[in-house]
Tab-separated table of C-alpha atoms in Angstrom:
chain	number	residue	atom	x	y	z
A	1	UNK	CA	19.534	33.125	-11.851
A	2	UNK	CA	18.043	33.379	-8.350
A	3	UNK	CA	14.835	31.288	-7.229
A	4	UNK	CA	13.117	31.723	-3.653
A	5	UNK	CA	14.838	29.404	-1.305
A	6	UNK	CA	11.896	27.487	-0.335
A	7	UNK	CA	12.332	25.741	-3.818
A	8	UNK	CA	15.029	23.956	-4.312
A	9	UNK	CA	16.542	21.974	-7.639
A	10	UNK	CA	17.723	19.027	-7.804
A	11	UNK	CA	20.085	18.655	-10.776
A	12	UNK	CA	21.154	21.974	-13.144
A	13	UNK	CA	18.973	20.345	-16.170
A	14	UNK	CA	15.486	19.773	-14.126
A	15	UNK	CA	12.455	21.420	-15.044
A	16	UNK	CA	10.701	21.576	-11.571
A	17	UNK	CA	11.789	22.895	-8.317
A	18	UNK	CA	11.134	20.799	-5.027
A	19	UNK	CA	9.127	22.406	-2.461
A	20	UNK	CA	11.137	22.363	0.622
A	21	UNK	CA	9.318	24.640	2.774
A	22	UNK	CA	5.636	25.116	2.511
A	23	UNK	CA	4.124	27.881	0.181
A	24	UNK	CA	0.692	29.740	1.229
A	25	UNK	CA	-1.837	30.393	-1.331
A	26	UNK	CA	-1.137	34.419	-2.122
A	27	UNK	CA	2.648	33.882	-1.373
A	28	UNK	CA	5.201	35.547	-4.403
A	29	UNK	CA	8.073	33.525	-5.110
A	30	UNK	CA	10.893	33.737	-7.666
A	31	UNK	CA	10.672	31.496	-10.256
A	32	UNK	CA	14.366	31.985	-12.104
A	33	UNK	CA	14.583	35.830	-10.916
A	34	UNK	CA	10.741	36.650	-11.981
A	35	UNK	CA	8.107	37.115	-9.488
A	36	UNK	CA	5.257	34.666	-9.323
A	37	UNK	CA	2.110	34.198	-6.653
A	38	UNK	CA	1.003	31.357	-6.045
A	39	UNK	CA	-2.654	30.661	-6.583
A	40	UNK	CA	-2.566	27.899	-4.453
A	41	UNK	CA	-1.077	26.748	-1.378
A	42	UNK	CA	2.288	23.931	-2.129
A	43	UNK	CA	3.026	21.717	0.498
A	44	UNK	CA	6.864	20.634	1.335
A	45	UNK	CA	7.882	17.827	-1.282
A	46	UNK	CA	5.447	18.927	-4.235
A	47	UNK	CA	6.852	20.063	-7.496
A	48	UNK	CA	7.371	23.884	-9.235
A	49	UNK	CA	7.453	24.165	-12.552
A	50	UNK	CA	10.770	26.140	-13.720
A	51	UNK	CA	9.579	26.744	-16.718
A	52	UNK	CA	6.622	26.709	-19.753
A	53	UNK	CA	5.814	22.884	-20.915
A	54	UNK	CA	3.717	21.501	-23.274
A	55	UNK	CA	1.750	18.737	-23.247
A	56	UNK	CA	3.601	15.511	-24.073
A	57	UNK	CA	7.001	17.281	-22.871
A	58	UNK	CA	9.039	14.926	-20.830
A	59	UNK	CA	9.846	16.314	-16.798
A	60	UNK	CA	12.954	16.087	-15.337
A	61	UNK	CA	13.596	15.673	-11.756
A	62	UNK	CA	16.886	14.760	-10.225
A	63	UNK	CA	18.261	14.559	-14.129
A	64	UNK	CA	16.091	11.599	-14.929
A	65	UNK	CA	12.843	11.690	-16.600
A	66	UNK	CA	9.859	11.844	-14.135
A	67	UNK	CA	7.167	11.579	-16.571
A	68	UNK	CA	5.258	13.424	-19.537
A	69	UNK	CA	2.938	16.865	-19.219
A	70	UNK	CA	-0.935	15.845	-19.369
A	71	UNK	CA	-1.742	19.858	-19.181
A	72	UNK	CA	0.992	22.659	-20.337
A	73	UNK	CA	2.274	24.877	-17.373
A	74	UNK	CA	3.981	28.243	-17.008
A	75	UNK	CA	6.935	28.985	-14.794
A	76	UNK	CA	5.661	28.524	-10.777
A	77	UNK	CA	2.854	26.131	-11.663
A	78	UNK	CA	2.286	23.303	-9.399
A	79	UNK	CA	3.279	20.321	-11.490
A	80	UNK	CA	1.419	17.509	-9.884
A	81	UNK	CA	-1.145	14.449	-11.037
A	82	UNK	CA	-3.580	17.256	-12.952
A	83	UNK	CA	-0.615	18.066	-15.057
A	84	UNK	CA	1.904	15.029	-15.158
A	85	UNK	CA	1.796	11.393	-15.834
A	86	UNK	CA	3.879	8.608	-15.509
A	87	UNK	CA	5.376	6.685	-18.789
A	88	UNK	CA	5.709	3.261	-16.950
A	89	UNK	CA	2.753	2.797	-14.889
A	90	UNK	CA	-0.431	4.836	-13.738
A	91	UNK	CA	-0.834	6.459	-10.549
A	92	UNK	CA	-3.399	4.986	-8.425
A	93	UNK	CA	-4.758	7.858	-5.739
A	94	UNK	CA	-7.779	7.000	-3.425
A	95	UNK	CA	-9.570	10.367	-3.002
A	96	UNK	CA	-9.497	11.091	0.713
A	97	UNK	CA	-10.231	14.798	0.596
A	98	UNK	CA	-6.977	15.685	1.358
A	99	UNK	CA	-5.351	15.659	-2.196
A	100	UNK	CA	-5.273	18.913	-3.947
A	101	UNK	CA	-4.464	17.450	-7.155
A	102	UNK	CA	-6.752	14.978	-8.410
A	103	UNK	CA	-6.857	14.023	-11.904
B	1	UNK	CA	32.705	1.291	20.691
B	2	UNK	CA	33.104	-2.924	19.689
B	3	UNK	CA	30.301	-4.168	17.731
B	4	UNK	CA	29.800	-7.675	19.206
B	5	UNK	CA	28.144	-11.002	18.370
B	6	UNK	CA	26.762	-14.089	19.087
B	7	UNK	CA	28.619	-16.764	17.483
B	8	UNK	CA	26.699	-19.266	14.869
B	9	UNK	CA	27.966	-22.816	13.779
B	10	UNK	CA	27.836	-21.494	10.097
B	11	UNK	CA	30.440	-18.932	11.060
B	12	UNK	CA	28.280	-15.720	11.458
B	13	UNK	CA	27.389	-14.042	14.156
B	14	UNK	CA	24.440	-12.237	15.492
B	15	UNK	CA	23.494	-8.603	17.171
B	16	UNK	CA	20.623	-10.327	18.710
B	17	UNK	CA	19.576	-13.776	20.433
B	18	UNK	CA	16.468	-14.170	19.471
B	19	UNK	CA	14.231	-17.329	19.923
B	20	UNK	CA	11.535	-17.773	17.206
B	21	UNK	CA	8.366	-19.097	17.570
B	22	UNK	CA	6.956	-20.145	14.134
B	23	UNK	CA	3.722	-20.922	12.976
B	24	UNK	CA	3.119	-22.678	10.368
B	25	UNK	CA	-0.320	-22.160	9.331
B	26	UNK	CA	-2.987	-19.608	10.253
B	27	UNK	CA	-4.955	-21.846	12.286
B	28	UNK	CA	-2.087	-22.366	14.718
B	29	UNK	CA	-1.389	-18.488	14.765
B	30	UNK	CA	-3.260	-17.999	17.956
B	31	UNK	CA	-1.484	-20.931	20.015
B	32	UNK	CA	1.997	-19.220	18.812
B	33	UNK	CA	1.133	-15.649	19.283
B	34	UNK	CA	-0.519	-16.903	23.149
B	35	UNK	CA	3.059	-18.616	23.807
B	36	UNK	CA	4.863	-15.626	22.965
B	37	UNK	CA	3.173	-13.224	24.838
B	38	UNK	CA	3.045	-15.278	28.280
B	39	UNK	CA	6.738	-15.309	27.845
B	40	UNK	CA	7.199	-11.569	28.268
B	41	UNK	CA	10.515	-11.932	26.691
B	42	UNK	CA	11.563	-8.555	24.265
B	43	UNK	CA	13.796	-11.032	22.647
B	44	UNK	CA	10.873	-14.061	22.156
B	45	UNK	CA	9.421	-13.117	18.092
B	46	UNK	CA	6.360	-14.130	16.669
B	47	UNK	CA	6.740	-15.579	12.946
B	48	UNK	CA	4.873	-17.456	10.491
B	49	UNK	CA	3.324	-18.711	7.392
B	50	UNK	CA	-0.734	-18.243	6.897
B	51	UNK	CA	-1.492	-20.252	4.382
B	52	UNK	CA	-2.403	-24.164	3.967
B	53	UNK	CA	-0.888	-25.179	0.544
B	54	UNK	CA	2.629	-25.881	-0.060
B	55	UNK	CA	4.822	-23.091	-1.547
B	56	UNK	CA	8.997	-23.943	-1.779
B	57	UNK	CA	9.474	-20.106	-1.400
B	58	UNK	CA	7.671	-20.119	2.041
B	59	UNK	CA	9.889	-23.254	3.326
B	60	UNK	CA	13.233	-21.140	2.285
B	61	UNK	CA	12.720	-18.287	3.798
B	62	UNK	CA	11.062	-19.578	6.537
B	63	UNK	CA	14.072	-21.750	6.761
B	64	UNK	CA	16.750	-18.924	6.577
B	65	UNK	CA	14.814	-17.197	9.260
B	66	UNK	CA	15.438	-20.058	11.568
B	67	UNK	CA	19.090	-19.991	10.938
B	68	UNK	CA	19.513	-16.222	11.389
B	69	UNK	CA	22.332	-15.116	13.103
B	70	UNK	CA	20.235	-13.222	15.349
B	71	UNK	CA	17.847	-16.269	15.968
B	72	UNK	CA	19.334	-18.590	19.038
B	73	UNK	CA	16.270	-21.428	18.844
B	74	UNK	CA	13.389	-21.797	17.084
B	75	UNK	CA	10.017	-22.902	18.433
B	76	UNK	CA	7.803	-24.108	15.582
B	77	UNK	CA	3.720	-24.729	16.149
B	78	UNK	CA	2.151	-27.073	13.479
B	79	UNK	CA	-1.839	-27.460	13.532
B	80	UNK	CA	-0.681	-30.697	12.049
B	81	UNK	CA	-2.802	-30.968	8.751
B	82	UNK	CA	-1.274	-28.240	7.331
B	83	UNK	CA	1.089	-28.829	4.143
B	84	UNK	CA	3.813	-26.453	5.348
B	85	UNK	CA	7.036	-29.462	5.491
B	86	UNK	CA	6.933	-28.689	9.157
B	87	UNK	CA	10.220	-31.630	9.127
B	88	UNK	CA	12.552	-30.096	6.470
B	89	UNK	CA	12.208	-26.522	8.991
B	90	UNK	CA	12.860	-28.716	11.985
B	91	UNK	CA	15.411	-30.405	10.043
B	92	UNK	CA	17.415	-26.962	8.956
B	93	UNK	CA	17.382	-25.504	12.364
B	94	UNK	CA	18.436	-28.916	13.766
B	95	UNK	CA	21.294	-28.951	11.343
B	96	UNK	CA	22.536	-25.249	12.576
B	97	UNK	CA	22.891	-26.675	15.688
B	98	UNK	CA	20.365	-24.170	17.620
B	99	UNK	CA	18.019	-25.777	19.906
B	100	UNK	CA	14.767	-26.516	17.776
B	101	UNK	CA	11.262	-27.841	19.370
B	102	UNK	CA	8.041	-28.714	16.942
B	103	UNK	CA	4.584	-28.875	18.743
B	104	UNK	CA	1.945	-30.518	16.665
B	105	UNK	CA	-1.541	-29.238	17.888
B	106	UNK	CA	-3.163	-32.101	16.930
B	107	UNK	CA	-0.943	-34.615	18.760
B	108	UNK	CA	-0.722	-32.183	21.887
B	109	UNK	CA	-3.745	-32.114	23.199
B	110	UNK	CA	-5.037	-28.655	22.008
B	111	UNK	CA	-5.047	-25.231	22.815
B	112	UNK	CA	-4.498	-24.961	26.393
B	113	UNK	CA	-1.984	-27.927	26.635
B	114	UNK	CA	-0.002	-26.445	23.222
B	115	UNK	CA	0.741	-23.246	24.928
B	116	UNK	CA	1.555	-24.605	28.197
B	117	UNK	CA	4.194	-27.090	26.612
B	118	UNK	CA	5.457	-23.941	24.384
B	119	UNK	CA	5.887	-21.921	27.404
B	120	UNK	CA	8.132	-24.702	28.815
B	121	UNK	CA	9.976	-25.254	25.629
B	122	UNK	CA	10.748	-21.303	25.256
B	123	UNK	CA	12.015	-21.278	29.317
B	124	UNK	CA	14.389	-24.214	28.301
B	125	UNK	CA	15.606	-22.428	25.453
B	126	UNK	CA	16.185	-19.168	27.198
B	127	UNK	CA	18.282	-21.287	29.292
B	128	UNK	CA	20.253	-22.946	26.608
B	129	UNK	CA	20.863	-19.749	25.016
B	130	UNK	CA	22.177	-17.383	27.576
B	131	UNK	CA	24.835	-19.669	27.839
B	132	UNK	CA	26.019	-17.823	24.521
B	133	UNK	CA	28.841	-15.894	24.413
B	134	UNK	CA	28.941	-12.503	22.824
B	135	UNK	CA	32.388	-12.078	20.909
B	136	UNK	CA	33.651	-9.007	18.899
B	137	UNK	CA	32.283	-8.631	15.364
B	138	UNK	CA	33.901	-6.472	12.508
B	139	UNK	CA	32.150	-4.786	9.764
B	140	UNK	CA	32.540	-7.581	7.168
B	141	UNK	CA	30.558	-10.220	9.845
B	142	UNK	CA	27.752	-7.559	9.176
B	143	UNK	CA	24.733	-7.742	6.376
B	144	UNK	CA	22.337	-4.333	6.782
B	145	UNK	CA	19.344	-4.233	4.019
B	146	UNK	CA	17.700	-0.517	3.227
B	147	UNK	CA	14.030	0.055	2.721
B	148	UNK	CA	11.222	2.663	2.729
B	149	UNK	CA	7.956	3.273	3.176
B	150	UNK	CA	5.530	6.063	3.377
B	151	UNK	CA	7.868	7.647	0.893
B	152	UNK	CA	6.661	11.279	-0.129
B	153	UNK	CA	8.832	14.376	-1.848
B	154	UNK	CA	11.498	14.984	0.892
B	155	UNK	CA	12.541	11.395	1.086
B	156	UNK	CA	14.509	11.398	-2.206
B	157	UNK	CA	16.201	14.433	-0.764
B	158	UNK	CA	16.990	13.619	2.866
B	159	UNK	CA	16.763	10.646	3.928
B	160	UNK	CA	17.386	8.242	1.133
B	161	UNK	CA	20.549	10.248	0.220
B	162	UNK	CA	21.589	9.943	3.707
B	163	UNK	CA	21.364	6.243	3.916
B	164	UNK	CA	23.256	6.117	0.240
B	165	UNK	CA	26.388	7.907	2.106
B	166	UNK	CA	26.001	5.710	4.859
B	167	UNK	CA	26.119	2.553	2.648
B	168	UNK	CA	28.928	3.641	0.460
B	169	UNK	CA	30.985	3.793	3.928
B	170	UNK	CA	29.367	0.773	5.178
B	171	UNK	CA	30.383	-1.405	2.111
B	172	UNK	CA	33.722	0.250	1.772
B	173	UNK	CA	34.575	-1.552	5.583
B	174	UNK	CA	33.400	-4.610	3.946
B	175	UNK	CA	29.501	-5.046	5.247
B	176	UNK	CA	27.191	-6.022	2.799
B	177	UNK	CA	24.469	-3.780	2.086
B	178	UNK	CA	21.250	-4.925	0.210
B	179	UNK	CA	18.955	-2.316	-1.277
B	180	UNK	CA	15.407	-3.772	-3.084
B	181	UNK	CA	12.144	-3.591	-4.607
B	182	UNK	CA	12.896	-3.843	-8.656
B	183	UNK	CA	9.328	-2.395	-8.521
B	184	UNK	CA	10.599	0.934	-7.273
B	185	UNK	CA	13.422	1.300	-9.485
B	186	UNK	CA	11.114	1.739	-12.888
B	187	UNK	CA	12.994	4.236	-14.823
B	188	UNK	CA	15.844	3.893	-13.333
B	189	UNK	CA	16.774	0.896	-14.292
B	190	UNK	CA	20.194	1.878	-17.670
B	191	UNK	CA	21.440	4.148	-14.685
B	192	UNK	CA	21.165	1.490	-12.281
B	193	UNK	CA	22.836	-1.260	-14.638
B	194	UNK	CA	25.700	1.407	-15.383
B	195	UNK	CA	26.786	0.739	-11.735
B	196	UNK	CA	26.953	-2.910	-12.194
B	197	UNK	CA	30.457	-4.763	-11.536
B	198	UNK	CA	30.234	-6.667	-15.053
B	199	UNK	CA	28.274	-5.707	-18.077
B	200	UNK	CA	26.497	-9.203	-17.950
B	201	UNK	CA	25.251	-8.084	-14.251
B	202	UNK	CA	23.884	-4.985	-15.746
B	203	UNK	CA	21.900	-6.493	-18.240
B	204	UNK	CA	21.003	-9.052	-15.903
B	205	UNK	CA	19.591	-5.774	-13.347
B	206	UNK	CA	17.758	-4.373	-16.401
B	207	UNK	CA	16.011	-7.208	-16.770
B	208	UNK	CA	15.074	-7.107	-12.873
B	209	UNK	CA	13.433	-3.942	-13.595
B	210	UNK	CA	11.826	-5.065	-16.707
B	211	UNK	CA	10.514	-8.287	-14.563
B	212	UNK	CA	9.074	-5.784	-12.092
B	213	UNK	CA	7.674	-3.352	-14.601
B	214	UNK	CA	5.470	-6.383	-16.463
B	215	UNK	CA	4.629	-7.918	-13.491
B	216	UNK	CA	2.768	-4.533	-11.679
B	217	UNK	CA	1.474	-3.957	-15.367
B	218	UNK	CA	-0.388	-7.112	-14.688
B	219	UNK	CA	-1.893	-6.243	-11.032
B	220	UNK	CA	-2.585	-2.662	-12.425
B	221	UNK	CA	-1.337	-0.827	-10.041
B	222	UNK	CA	2.205	0.374	-9.498
B	223	UNK	CA	4.229	0.603	-6.051
B	224	UNK	CA	2.747	4.003	-5.224
B	225	UNK	CA	0.226	4.328	-2.892
B	226	UNK	CA	-2.425	7.361	-2.038
B	227	UNK	CA	0.012	8.466	0.801
B	228	UNK	CA	2.864	9.284	-1.464
B	229	UNK	CA	0.801	11.613	-3.855
B	230	UNK	CA	-0.338	13.443	-0.985
B	231	UNK	CA	3.573	14.196	-0.275
B	232	UNK	CA	4.076	15.359	-3.542
B	233	UNK	CA	5.342	12.040	-5.334
B	234	UNK	CA	3.436	12.457	-9.082
B	235	UNK	CA	4.804	9.068	-11.055
B	236	UNK	CA	6.431	5.955	-10.176
B	237	UNK	CA	10.063	7.033	-12.085
B	238	UNK	CA	9.684	9.625	-9.784
B	239	UNK	CA	9.306	7.590	-6.930
B	240	UNK	CA	11.993	5.170	-7.844
B	241	UNK	CA	14.495	8.150	-8.678
B	242	UNK	CA	14.468	8.825	-4.648
B	243	UNK	CA	14.457	5.320	-3.490
B	244	UNK	CA	17.211	4.277	-6.132
B	245	UNK	CA	19.470	6.963	-3.906
B	246	UNK	CA	19.604	4.532	-1.018
B	247	UNK	CA	21.859	2.786	-2.985
B	248	UNK	CA	24.845	5.062	-2.513
B	249	UNK	CA	27.343	5.281	-5.312
B	250	UNK	CA	29.222	2.094	-5.095
B	251	UNK	CA	29.520	-0.526	-7.633
B	252	UNK	CA	26.769	-3.393	-7.573
B	253	UNK	CA	28.022	-6.857	-7.023
B	254	UNK	CA	25.464	-8.775	-7.755
B	255	UNK	CA	21.468	-9.494	-7.220
B	256	UNK	CA	20.447	-11.778	-5.125
B	257	UNK	CA	16.521	-13.387	-4.240
B	258	UNK	CA	15.099	-14.301	-1.072
B	259	UNK	CA	16.978	-16.767	1.105
B	260	UNK	CA	20.636	-15.884	-0.838
B	261	UNK	CA	23.260	-14.473	1.332
B	262	UNK	CA	25.625	-12.293	-0.236
B	263	UNK	CA	28.830	-13.674	-0.805
B	264	UNK	CA	31.134	-10.510	-0.083
B	265	UNK	CA	30.493	-7.048	1.264
B	266	UNK	CA	29.816	-4.131	-0.427
B	267	UNK	CA	26.450	-3.763	-2.579
B	268	UNK	CA	23.243	-6.389	-3.442
B	269	UNK	CA	20.289	-5.734	-5.224
B	270	UNK	CA	17.508	-7.841	-4.007
B	271	UNK	CA	15.195	-8.889	-6.428
B	272	UNK	CA	11.699	-9.579	-4.857
B	273	UNK	CA	9.188	-9.639	-7.668
B	274	UNK	CA	8.383	-13.005	-8.415
B	275	UNK	CA	9.394	-15.410	-11.962
B	276	UNK	CA	6.970	-16.714	-14.305
B	277	UNK	CA	3.460	-14.956	-14.773
B	278	UNK	CA	1.997	-13.798	-12.004
B	279	UNK	CA	-0.002	-15.618	-9.858
B	280	UNK	CA	-0.245	-15.091	-5.940
B	281	UNK	CA	-0.717	-11.471	-6.352
B	282	UNK	CA	1.543	-7.773	-5.631
B	283	UNK	CA	4.794	-8.855	-5.163
B	284	UNK	CA	4.846	-7.229	-1.303
B	285	UNK	CA	1.640	-6.556	-0.016
B	286	UNK	CA	3.500	-3.851	2.778
B	287	UNK	CA	6.550	-3.012	3.663
B	288	UNK	CA	7.064	-5.814	6.250
B	289	UNK	CA	7.051	-8.254	3.488
B	290	UNK	CA	10.388	-6.633	2.071
B	291	UNK	CA	11.810	-6.090	5.905
B	292	UNK	CA	11.611	-10.151	5.846
B	293	UNK	CA	12.988	-10.799	2.498
B	294	UNK	CA	16.017	-8.742	2.954
B	295	UNK	CA	16.450	-10.417	6.645
B	296	UNK	CA	15.824	-13.946	4.777
B	297	UNK	CA	19.045	-12.860	3.065
B	298	UNK	CA	20.743	-12.572	6.573
B	299	UNK	CA	20.049	-8.607	7.122
B	300	UNK	CA	21.446	-8.031	10.745
B	301	UNK	CA	18.975	-4.432	10.956
B	302	UNK	CA	17.419	-2.752	8.537
B	303	UNK	CA	17.562	1.088	7.850
B	304	UNK	CA	13.974	2.338	6.713
B	305	UNK	CA	13.640	5.703	5.609
B	306	UNK	CA	9.692	7.459	5.913
B	307	UNK	CA	8.408	10.663	4.729
B	308	UNK	CA	4.955	10.391	5.783
B	309	UNK	CA	5.652	8.638	9.018
B	310	UNK	CA	6.136	4.836	9.100
B	311	UNK	CA	6.233	3.159	13.140
B	312	UNK	CA	7.005	-0.368	12.385
B	313	UNK	CA	10.038	-2.212	13.394
B	314	UNK	CA	10.142	-6.066	12.755
B	315	UNK	CA	10.639	-9.769	14.575
B	316	UNK	CA	14.238	-11.049	14.177
B	317	UNK	CA	16.343	-8.002	13.082
B	318	UNK	CA	15.933	-4.339	14.305
B	319	UNK	CA	14.844	-1.525	12.533
B	320	UNK	CA	16.299	1.647	12.377
B	321	UNK	CA	13.743	4.897	11.033
B	322	UNK	CA	15.330	7.779	9.199
B	323	UNK	CA	12.482	10.268	9.093
B	324	UNK	CA	13.014	12.638	5.599
B	325	UNK	CA	10.453	15.271	6.403
B	326	UNK	CA	10.730	17.391	9.197
B	327	UNK	CA	7.230	17.947	9.743
B	328	UNK	CA	6.435	14.532	10.462
B	329	UNK	CA	9.542	14.357	12.551
B	330	UNK	CA	8.114	16.996	14.810
B	331	UNK	CA	4.605	14.841	14.581
B	332	UNK	CA	6.242	11.343	15.321
B	333	UNK	CA	9.692	11.943	16.396
B	334	UNK	CA	9.202	9.522	19.266
B	335	UNK	CA	8.957	6.476	16.898
B	336	UNK	CA	12.007	7.499	14.950
B	337	UNK	CA	15.782	6.890	15.027
B	338	UNK	CA	17.088	9.219	13.143
B	339	UNK	CA	16.155	13.398	11.745
B	340	UNK	CA	16.990	13.640	8.752
B	341	UNK	CA	14.629	16.177	7.347
B	342	UNK	CA	16.761	18.488	9.290
B	343	UNK	CA	18.405	19.054	6.352
B	344	UNK	CA	15.782	21.037	5.034
B	345	UNK	CA	15.491	23.399	7.265
B	346	UNK	CA	19.307	24.264	7.653
B	347	UNK	CA	20.504	22.235	10.517
B	348	UNK	CA	22.661	19.266	9.111
B	349	UNK	CA	23.920	17.847	5.648
B	350	UNK	CA	23.606	14.773	3.779
B	351	UNK	CA	27.115	13.906	5.019
B	352	UNK	CA	26.081	14.738	8.755
B	353	UNK	CA	22.687	12.694	8.697
B	354	UNK	CA	24.621	9.717	6.616
B	355	UNK	CA	27.126	10.071	9.503
B	356	UNK	CA	24.532	9.534	11.926
B	357	UNK	CA	23.006	6.598	10.390
B	358	UNK	CA	26.470	4.979	10.554
B	359	UNK	CA	27.014	5.513	14.108
B	360	UNK	CA	23.342	4.504	14.761
B	361	UNK	CA	24.093	1.192	12.647
B	362	UNK	CA	27.208	0.500	15.066
B	363	UNK	CA	25.210	0.899	18.140
B	364	UNK	CA	22.542	-1.250	17.176
B	365	UNK	CA	25.095	-3.916	16.621
B	366	UNK	CA	26.617	-3.236	20.020
B	367	UNK	CA	23.693	-4.104	21.474
B	368	UNK	CA	21.709	-1.060	22.067
B	369	UNK	CA	17.925	-1.067	21.483
B	370	UNK	CA	16.579	1.184	18.252
B	371	UNK	CA	13.542	3.097	18.518
B	372	UNK	CA	10.771	0.290	17.346
B	373	UNK	CA	12.542	-2.558	19.591
B	374	UNK	CA	11.713	-0.435	22.479
B	375	UNK	CA	8.099	0.188	21.610
B	376	UNK	CA	8.001	-3.398	21.130
B	377	UNK	CA	7.089	-3.545	17.760
B	378	UNK	CA	7.641	-7.143	16.151
B	379	UNK	CA	5.906	-7.162	12.554
B	380	UNK	CA	6.453	-9.962	10.496
B	381	UNK	CA	4.476	-11.064	7.533
B	382	UNK	CA	5.157	-13.664	4.753
B	383	UNK	CA	2.883	-14.658	1.619
B	384	UNK	CA	2.965	-16.708	-1.281
B	385	UNK	CA	5.952	-16.258	-4.081
B	386	UNK	CA	7.058	-18.329	-6.707
B	387	UNK	CA	11.013	-17.618	-7.907
B	388	UNK	CA	13.738	-19.541	-10.322
B	389	UNK	CA	17.214	-19.357	-8.837
B	390	UNK	CA	19.145	-16.591	-9.573
B	391	UNK	CA	21.332	-16.769	-12.916
B	392	UNK	CA	24.948	-17.234	-13.366
B	393	UNK	CA	25.556	-13.458	-14.234
B	394	UNK	CA	24.465	-12.683	-10.953
B	395	UNK	CA	26.997	-13.145	-9.081
B	396	UNK	CA	29.989	-12.279	-10.530
B	397	UNK	CA	32.198	-11.632	-7.339
B	398	UNK	CA	31.266	-15.789	-6.679
B	399	UNK	CA	33.273	-17.203	-8.715
B	400	UNK	CA	36.733	-14.588	-7.607
B	401	UNK	CA	38.163	-15.555	-3.771
B	402	UNK	CA	35.684	-14.531	-1.229
B	403	UNK	CA	37.201	-12.737	1.449
B	404	UNK	CA	35.361	-11.809	4.217
B	405	UNK	CA	38.332	-11.684	7.033
């Protein structure tokens, strides 16, 4: 199914797209043919959910698990530190005021 | 285009002919730096070790650097009372048939006298090594490292896999290619092990990552910085999968530790995480510590990928900087050698950027300066570590005849 040209799928089994051109708040973009309105801006390099993901679900990117969901998400949601955590080591983040997603 | 190298007594060839000025304790740093500054020569580089306590690893790395193919001569600057074994360093460099001098500040008359003597010494070395004529060099003479710094969500889809393409081609043509930072391979250990030359090596590859995970767990942080998350990376294993793609798709021929030279061409992993219980802090406190270790394994140059935008170069071996993020490239293009982020804007493919990286390697090995060299970047950092020698399963190719045509 078609998705937005601004979103890149790295592996057919992946649960997330990578944003390869920034999406502004309020932009409409397509996830698997379904339109979604961006609640917040999504910067280049950030991840967008491809489907519903429950708490505890393993998330795949590059076809490999990159962590587990700590908050459930819907298709088109920004997937980052506020809803995804490592299965290995916690991610330390300095609050520089730039980080749009804090834990 | 023919690659050319300066022939060294051990059979290796250098793509640069650098004089290394090495301080052996922080107390000698200012004098060593003043000597380098006064020489005003792009090929006189400052290296050194800050600590006063002895450390076998630091000695081994300094010996490897002092006898590195890119180094033509070494000036050692010692305060006099530090524990670094200056005699062992001097002897290793002398045994390699390079000019070497040692100045001991406490015996030379202090700051001004040592700086003056050091400048004279470097002038003599410049005259001596300028007599060395470069000779043609083949791909199998070349050792290439790769490192990523300031990674973001674009690194793993542009610059890193493009380096992987370049590595596949360089390794197939006989170059030794080294990737590293086992802490940034956490989560990839099984996938990586499946590419090992032997099952025993595969097991060692997995163990090296387990060691890294245990070490970083004790430290309380993974190899993950604030900028990584601002650039869209969320977890260590996500960053790892992106970093891992620098290794390309070739068979992994072995594991090295700092100071070990790859015995053949092809792909090697450098294990940078200390052995034993965590003792001296984080394995590599910044990107240049990793670059120094790649150089200690003989790397003639380093392919450095960056998404957020690192500007560093290195002492001794040139750094080629490959920018993963097109927005970063627009801001920092004067610090970058290769624009890999253009892939995201439809202005190039992974194969095209991989070829561009390959060509940049060849040009750098013909003597062309990289951007960071031109800008005067010569960063260097070396700190305390402890390593056991590599195990017998780590270099399966060493048992086979070493083929370096």
